[in-house]
């Protein structure tokens, strides 16, 4: 899905998913490490990675490769998700 930035309808989000989506909506995009830092709480790198993968499966985020990392970006608008 690299490079595709189509807007999609969201499928229900959990509280943690909404936290992560809020970071992406606010910042526009982020790597796993950037999202983790922006959450400002004790949450593991692999937890954030897994949540971003789940959000991508739901069609809520996409990613582009940036060096060795992936940069994730929202594919749904915050207004449509209640964010």
mmCIF file of N, CA and C in Angstrom:
data_model
loop_
_atom_site.group_PDB
_atom_site.id
_atom_site.type_symbol
_atom_site.label_atom_id
_atom_site.label_comp_id
_atom_site.label_asym_id
_atom_site.label_seq_id
_atom_site.Cartn_x
_atom_site.Cartn_y
_atom_site.Cartn_z
ATOM 1 N N UNK A 1 0.823 -1.186 0.000
ATOM 2 C CA UNK A 1 0.000 0.000 0.000
ATOM 3 C C UNK A 1 0.867 1.250 0.000
ATOM 4 N N UNK A 2 2.120 1.102 -0.098
ATOM 5 C CA UNK A 2 3.056 2.211 -0.058
ATOM 6 C C UNK A 2 2.663 3.296 -1.053
ATOM 7 N N UNK A 3 2.577 4.516 -0.571
ATOM 8 C CA UNK A 3 2.293 5.647 -1.414
ATOM 9 C C UNK A 3 0.818 5.918 -1.654
ATOM 10 N N UNK A 4 -0.047 4.997 -1.311
ATOM 11 C CA UNK A 4 -1.472 5.203 -1.518
ATOM 12 C C UNK A 4 -2.048 5.942 -0.321
ATOM 13 N N UNK A 5 -2.741 7.051 -0.594
ATOM 14 C CA UNK A 5 -3.316 7.836 0.492
ATOM 15 C C UNK A 5 -4.804 8.049 0.252
ATOM 16 N N UNK A 6 -5.501 6.977 -0.012
ATOM 17 C CA UNK A 6 -6.945 7.071 -0.215
ATOM 18 C C UNK A 6 -7.640 7.206 1.130
ATOM 19 N N UNK A 7 -8.688 8.018 1.166
ATOM 20 C CA UNK A 7 -9.482 8.165 2.384
ATOM 21 C C UNK A 7 -10.502 7.041 2.435
ATOM 22 N N UNK A 8 -10.659 6.446 3.607
ATOM 23 C CA UNK A 8 -11.580 5.322 3.772
ATOM 24 C C UNK A 8 -12.472 5.559 4.974
ATOM 25 N N UNK A 9 -13.556 4.812 5.028
ATOM 26 C CA UNK A 9 -14.440 4.859 6.187
ATOM 27 C C UNK A 9 -13.836 4.012 7.302
ATOM 28 N N UNK A 10 -13.785 4.538 8.515
ATOM 29 C CA UNK A 10 -13.201 3.774 9.618
ATOM 30 C C UNK A 10 -14.100 2.638 10.078
ATOM 31 N N UNK A 11 -13.479 1.611 10.588
ATOM 32 C CA UNK A 11 -14.188 0.546 11.296
ATOM 33 C C UNK A 11 -13.868 0.801 12.752
ATOM 34 N N UNK A 12 -14.775 0.569 13.674
ATOM 35 C CA UNK A 12 -14.628 0.926 15.073
ATOM 36 C C UNK A 12 -13.223 0.865 15.649
ATOM 37 N N UNK A 13 -12.882 1.855 16.450
ATOM 38 C CA UNK A 13 -11.572 1.942 17.086
ATOM 39 C C UNK A 13 -11.681 1.666 18.574
ATOM 40 N N UNK A 14 -10.668 1.011 19.127
ATOM 41 C CA UNK A 14 -10.547 0.870 20.576
ATOM 42 C C UNK A 14 -9.994 2.180 21.131
ATOM 43 N N UNK A 15 -9.986 2.329 22.455
ATOM 44 C CA UNK A 15 -9.428 3.536 23.071
ATOM 45 C C UNK A 15 -7.961 3.707 22.699
ATOM 46 N N UNK A 16 -7.174 2.633 22.747
ATOM 47 C CA UNK A 16 -5.746 2.714 22.413
ATOM 48 C C UNK A 16 -5.556 3.078 20.942
ATOM 49 N N UNK A 17 -6.383 2.500 20.066
ATOM 50 C CA UNK A 17 -6.294 2.843 18.649
ATOM 51 C C UNK A 17 -6.611 4.318 18.435
ATOM 52 N N UNK A 18 -7.605 4.831 19.153
ATOM 53 C CA UNK A 18 -7.927 6.258 19.039
ATOM 54 C C UNK A 18 -6.782 7.129 19.530
ATOM 55 N N UNK A 19 -6.096 6.692 20.589
ATOM 56 C CA UNK A 19 -4.924 7.431 21.068
ATOM 57 C C UNK A 19 -3.878 7.537 19.960
ATOM 58 N N UNK A 20 -3.618 6.422 19.297
ATOM 59 C CA UNK A 20 -2.614 6.391 18.229
ATOM 60 C C UNK A 20 -3.086 7.206 17.029
ATOM 61 N N UNK A 21 -4.357 7.063 16.659
ATOM 62 C CA UNK A 21 -4.890 7.842 15.542
ATOM 63 C C UNK A 21 -4.819 9.336 15.848
ATOM 64 N N UNK A 22 -5.065 9.718 17.093
ATOM 65 C CA UNK A 22 -4.990 11.133 17.473
ATOM 66 C C UNK A 22 -3.599 11.696 17.223
ATOM 67 N N UNK A 23 -2.585 10.901 17.526
ATOM 68 C CA UNK A 23 -1.203 11.327 17.260
ATOM 69 C C UNK A 23 -1.010 11.525 15.758
ATOM 70 N N UNK A 24 -1.454 10.565 14.963
ATOM 71 C CA UNK A 24 -1.272 10.669 13.511
ATOM 72 C C UNK A 24 -2.073 11.823 12.925
ATOM 73 N N UNK A 25 -3.299 12.052 13.407
ATOM 74 C CA UNK A 25 -4.081 13.185 12.926
ATOM 75 C C UNK A 25 -3.407 14.506 13.288
ATOM 76 N N UNK A 26 -2.880 14.597 14.491
ATOM 77 C CA UNK A 26 -2.243 15.828 14.951
ATOM 78 C C UNK A 26 -0.930 16.085 14.219
ATOM 79 N N UNK A 27 -0.100 15.048 14.081
ATOM 80 C CA UNK A 27 1.238 15.205 13.508
ATOM 81 C C UNK A 27 1.266 15.012 11.989
ATOM 82 N N UNK A 28 0.256 14.356 11.438
ATOM 83 C CA UNK A 28 0.218 14.095 10.005
ATOM 84 C C UNK A 28 0.791 12.743 9.628
ATOM 85 N N UNK A 29 1.809 12.305 10.361
ATOM 86 C CA UNK A 29 2.425 10.997 10.143
ATOM 87 C C UNK A 29 3.398 10.745 11.286
ATOM 88 N N UNK A 30 3.912 9.522 11.341
ATOM 89 C CA UNK A 30 4.904 9.224 12.373
ATOM 90 C C UNK A 30 5.437 7.812 12.250
ATOM 91 N N UNK A 31 6.673 7.634 12.686
ATOM 92 C CA UNK A 31 7.246 6.298 12.800
ATOM 93 C C UNK A 31 6.738 5.681 14.099
ATOM 94 N N UNK A 32 7.000 4.401 14.286
ATOM 95 C CA UNK A 32 6.588 3.749 15.535
ATOM 96 C C UNK A 32 7.189 4.490 16.727
ATOM 97 N N UNK A 33 8.483 4.813 16.651
ATOM 98 C CA UNK A 33 9.155 5.497 17.760
ATOM 99 C C UNK A 33 8.549 6.876 18.017
ATOM 100 N N UNK A 34 8.232 7.615 16.962
ATOM 101 C CA UNK A 34 7.637 8.946 17.125
ATOM 102 C C UNK A 34 6.251 8.861 17.753
ATOM 103 N N UNK A 35 5.459 7.901 17.310
ATOM 104 C CA UNK A 35 4.118 7.728 17.883
ATOM 105 C C UNK A 35 4.239 7.342 19.347
ATOM 106 N N UNK A 36 5.133 6.419 19.642
ATOM 107 C CA UNK A 36 5.345 5.974 21.033
ATOM 108 C C UNK A 36 5.738 7.159 21.914
ATOM 109 N N UNK A 37 6.673 7.969 21.451
ATOM 110 C CA UNK A 37 7.101 9.142 22.224
ATOM 111 C C UNK A 37 5.951 10.131 22.421
ATOM 112 N N UNK A 38 5.146 10.327 21.384
ATOM 113 C CA UNK A 38 4.039 11.285 21.460
ATOM 114 C C UNK A 38 2.945 10.832 22.417
ATOM 115 N N UNK A 39 2.818 9.527 22.617
ATOM 116 C CA UNK A 39 1.806 9.024 23.552
ATOM 117 C C UNK A 39 2.145 9.429 24.981
ATOM 118 N N UNK A 40 3.426 9.644 25.257
ATOM 119 C CA UNK A 40 3.853 10.166 26.548
ATOM 120 C C UNK A 40 3.527 9.301 27.738
ATOM 121 N N UNK A 41 3.488 8.003 27.553
ATOM 122 C CA UNK A 41 3.210 7.105 28.668
ATOM 123 C C UNK A 41 4.005 5.824 28.462
ATOM 124 N N UNK A 42 3.984 4.985 29.459
ATOM 125 C CA UNK A 42 4.706 3.718 29.377
ATOM 126 C C UNK A 42 3.973 2.763 28.442
ATOM 127 N N UNK A 43 4.413 2.704 27.219
ATOM 128 C CA UNK A 43 3.851 1.764 26.252
ATOM 129 C C UNK A 43 5.021 1.231 25.434
ATOM 130 N N UNK A 44 5.032 -0.050 25.208
ATOM 131 C CA UNK A 44 6.152 -0.677 24.530
ATOM 132 C C UNK A 44 6.185 -0.398 23.037
ATOM 133 N N UNK A 45 7.388 -0.400 22.496
ATOM 134 C CA UNK A 45 7.590 -0.211 21.064
ATOM 135 C C UNK A 45 6.797 -1.253 20.277
ATOM 136 N N UNK A 46 6.898 -2.516 20.690
ATOM 137 C CA UNK A 46 6.213 -3.578 19.944
ATOM 138 C C UNK A 46 4.694 -3.467 20.061
ATOM 139 N N UNK A 47 4.209 -2.912 21.165
ATOM 140 C CA UNK A 47 2.768 -2.686 21.314
ATOM 141 C C UNK A 47 2.291 -1.660 20.297
ATOM 142 N N UNK A 48 3.026 -0.554 20.178
ATOM 143 C CA UNK A 48 2.660 0.484 19.211
ATOM 144 C C UNK A 48 2.753 -0.073 17.793
ATOM 145 N N UNK A 49 3.804 -0.830 17.512
ATOM 146 C CA UNK A 49 3.958 -1.443 16.192
ATOM 147 C C UNK A 49 2.759 -2.328 15.865
ATOM 148 N N UNK A 50 2.377 -3.185 16.789
ATOM 149 C CA UNK A 50 1.248 -4.095 16.560
ATOM 150 C C UNK A 50 -0.049 -3.319 16.354
ATOM 151 N N UNK A 51 -0.256 -2.270 17.152
ATOM 152 C CA UNK A 51 -1.472 -1.471 17.010
ATOM 153 C C UNK A 51 -1.507 -0.779 15.641
ATOM 154 N N UNK A 52 -0.367 -0.286 15.175
ATOM 155 C CA UNK A 52 -0.316 0.336 13.852
ATOM 156 C C UNK A 52 -0.593 -0.694 12.758
ATOM 157 N N UNK A 53 -0.096 -1.911 12.934
ATOM 158 C CA UNK A 53 -0.372 -2.977 11.966
ATOM 159 C C UNK A 53 -1.867 -3.311 11.942
ATOM 160 N N UNK A 54 -2.484 -3.356 13.111
ATOM 161 C CA UNK A 54 -3.929 -3.611 13.190
ATOM 162 C C UNK A 54 -4.701 -2.478 12.517
ATOM 163 N N UNK A 55 -4.300 -1.238 12.784
ATOM 164 C CA UNK A 55 -4.960 -0.094 12.161
ATOM 165 C C UNK A 55 -4.798 -0.130 10.642
ATOM 166 N N UNK A 56 -3.659 -0.608 10.182
ATOM 167 C CA UNK A 56 -3.459 -0.731 8.735
ATOM 168 C C UNK A 56 -4.377 -1.813 8.163
ATOM 169 N N UNK A 57 -4.525 -2.922 8.872
ATOM 170 C CA UNK A 57 -5.442 -3.983 8.431
ATOM 171 C C UNK A 57 -6.880 -3.478 8.368
ATOM 172 N N UNK A 58 -7.242 -2.575 9.268
ATOM 173 C CA UNK A 58 -8.584 -1.990 9.291
ATOM 174 C C UNK A 58 -8.766 -0.939 8.195
ATOM 175 N N UNK A 59 -7.682 -0.558 7.527
ATOM 176 C CA UNK A 59 -7.762 0.460 6.487
ATOM 177 C C UNK A 59 -7.718 1.875 7.015
ATOM 178 N N UNK A 60 -7.318 2.048 8.270
ATOM 179 C CA UNK A 60 -7.294 3.375 8.887
ATOM 180 C C UNK A 60 -5.976 4.101 8.678
ATOM 181 N N UNK A 61 -4.888 3.360 8.490
ATOM 182 C CA UNK A 61 -3.576 3.968 8.251
ATOM 183 C C UNK A 61 -2.883 3.251 7.099
ATOM 184 N N UNK A 62 -1.945 3.953 6.504
ATOM 185 C CA UNK A 62 -1.069 3.384 5.490
ATOM 186 C C UNK A 62 0.358 3.660 5.916
ATOM 187 N N UNK A 63 1.306 3.163 5.146
ATOM 188 C CA UNK A 63 2.695 3.454 5.485
ATOM 189 C C UNK A 63 3.539 3.613 4.231
ATOM 190 N N UNK A 64 4.646 4.313 4.402
ATOM 191 C CA UNK A 64 5.668 4.480 3.378
ATOM 192 C C UNK A 64 6.999 4.155 4.029
ATOM 193 N N UNK A 65 7.896 3.543 3.272
ATOM 194 C CA UNK A 65 9.213 3.241 3.827
ATOM 195 C C UNK A 65 10.039 4.515 3.857
ATOM 196 N N UNK A 66 10.718 4.714 4.981
ATOM 197 C CA UNK A 66 11.582 5.875 5.164
ATOM 198 C C UNK A 66 12.889 5.354 5.753
ATOM 199 N N UNK A 67 13.868 5.113 4.899
ATOM 200 C CA UNK A 67 15.098 4.482 5.374
ATOM 201 C C UNK A 67 14.796 3.068 5.813
ATOM 202 N N UNK A 68 15.163 2.753 7.043
ATOM 203 C CA UNK A 68 14.888 1.421 7.589
ATOM 204 C C UNK A 68 13.556 1.357 8.326
ATOM 205 N N UNK A 69 12.909 2.500 8.489
ATOM 206 C CA UNK A 69 11.651 2.565 9.249
ATOM 207 C C UNK A 69 10.468 2.756 8.305
ATOM 208 N N UNK A 70 9.289 2.519 8.840
ATOM 209 C CA UNK A 70 8.052 2.843 8.138
ATOM 210 C C UNK A 70 7.471 4.097 8.765
ATOM 211 N N UNK A 71 6.965 4.987 7.913
ATOM 212 C CA UNK A 71 6.255 6.174 8.378
ATOM 213 C C UNK A 71 4.777 5.937 8.112
ATOM 214 N N UNK A 72 3.992 5.963 9.180
ATOM 215 C CA UNK A 72 2.555 5.702 9.104
ATOM 216 C C UNK A 72 1.796 7.013 8.980
ATOM 217 N N UNK A 73 0.691 6.995 8.248
ATOM 218 C CA UNK A 73 -0.139 8.182 8.056
ATOM 219 C C UNK A 73 -1.607 7.765 8.047
ATOM 220 N N UNK A 74 -2.490 8.658 8.485
ATOM 221 C CA UNK A 74 -3.919 8.319 8.548
ATOM 222 C C UNK A 74 -4.552 8.275 7.160
ATOM 223 N N UNK A 75 -5.462 7.337 6.977
ATOM 224 C CA UNK A 75 -6.248 7.244 5.747
ATOM 225 C C UNK A 75 -7.702 7.627 5.989
ATOM 226 N N UNK A 76 -8.053 7.900 7.239
ATOM 227 C CA UNK A 76 -9.402 8.340 7.587
ATOM 228 C C UNK A 76 -9.298 9.700 8.261
ATOM 229 N N UNK A 77 -10.334 10.493 8.113
ATOM 230 C CA UNK A 77 -10.359 11.818 8.726
ATOM 231 C C UNK A 77 -10.871 11.713 10.152
ATOM 232 N N UNK A 78 -10.355 12.555 11.015
ATOM 233 C CA UNK A 78 -10.732 12.486 12.430
ATOM 234 C C UNK A 78 -12.220 12.748 12.642
ATOM 235 N N UNK A 79 -12.816 13.615 11.842
ATOM 236 C CA UNK A 79 -14.231 13.936 12.011
ATOM 237 C C UNK A 79 -15.107 12.705 11.782
ATOM 238 N N UNK A 80 -14.713 11.843 10.879
ATOM 239 C CA UNK A 80 -15.499 10.648 10.573
ATOM 240 C C UNK A 80 -15.339 9.576 11.633
ATOM 241 N N UNK A 81 -14.282 9.673 12.411
ATOM 242 C CA UNK A 81 -14.025 8.663 13.443
ATOM 243 C C UNK A 81 -14.381 9.182 14.826
ATOM 244 N N UNK A 82 -14.875 10.397 14.895
ATOM 245 C CA UNK A 82 -15.218 10.975 16.189
ATOM 246 C C UNK A 82 -14.012 11.471 16.946
ATOM 247 N N UNK A 83 -12.887 11.710 16.239
ATOM 248 C CA UNK A 83 -11.648 12.123 16.899
ATOM 249 C C UNK A 83 -11.425 13.581 16.944
#
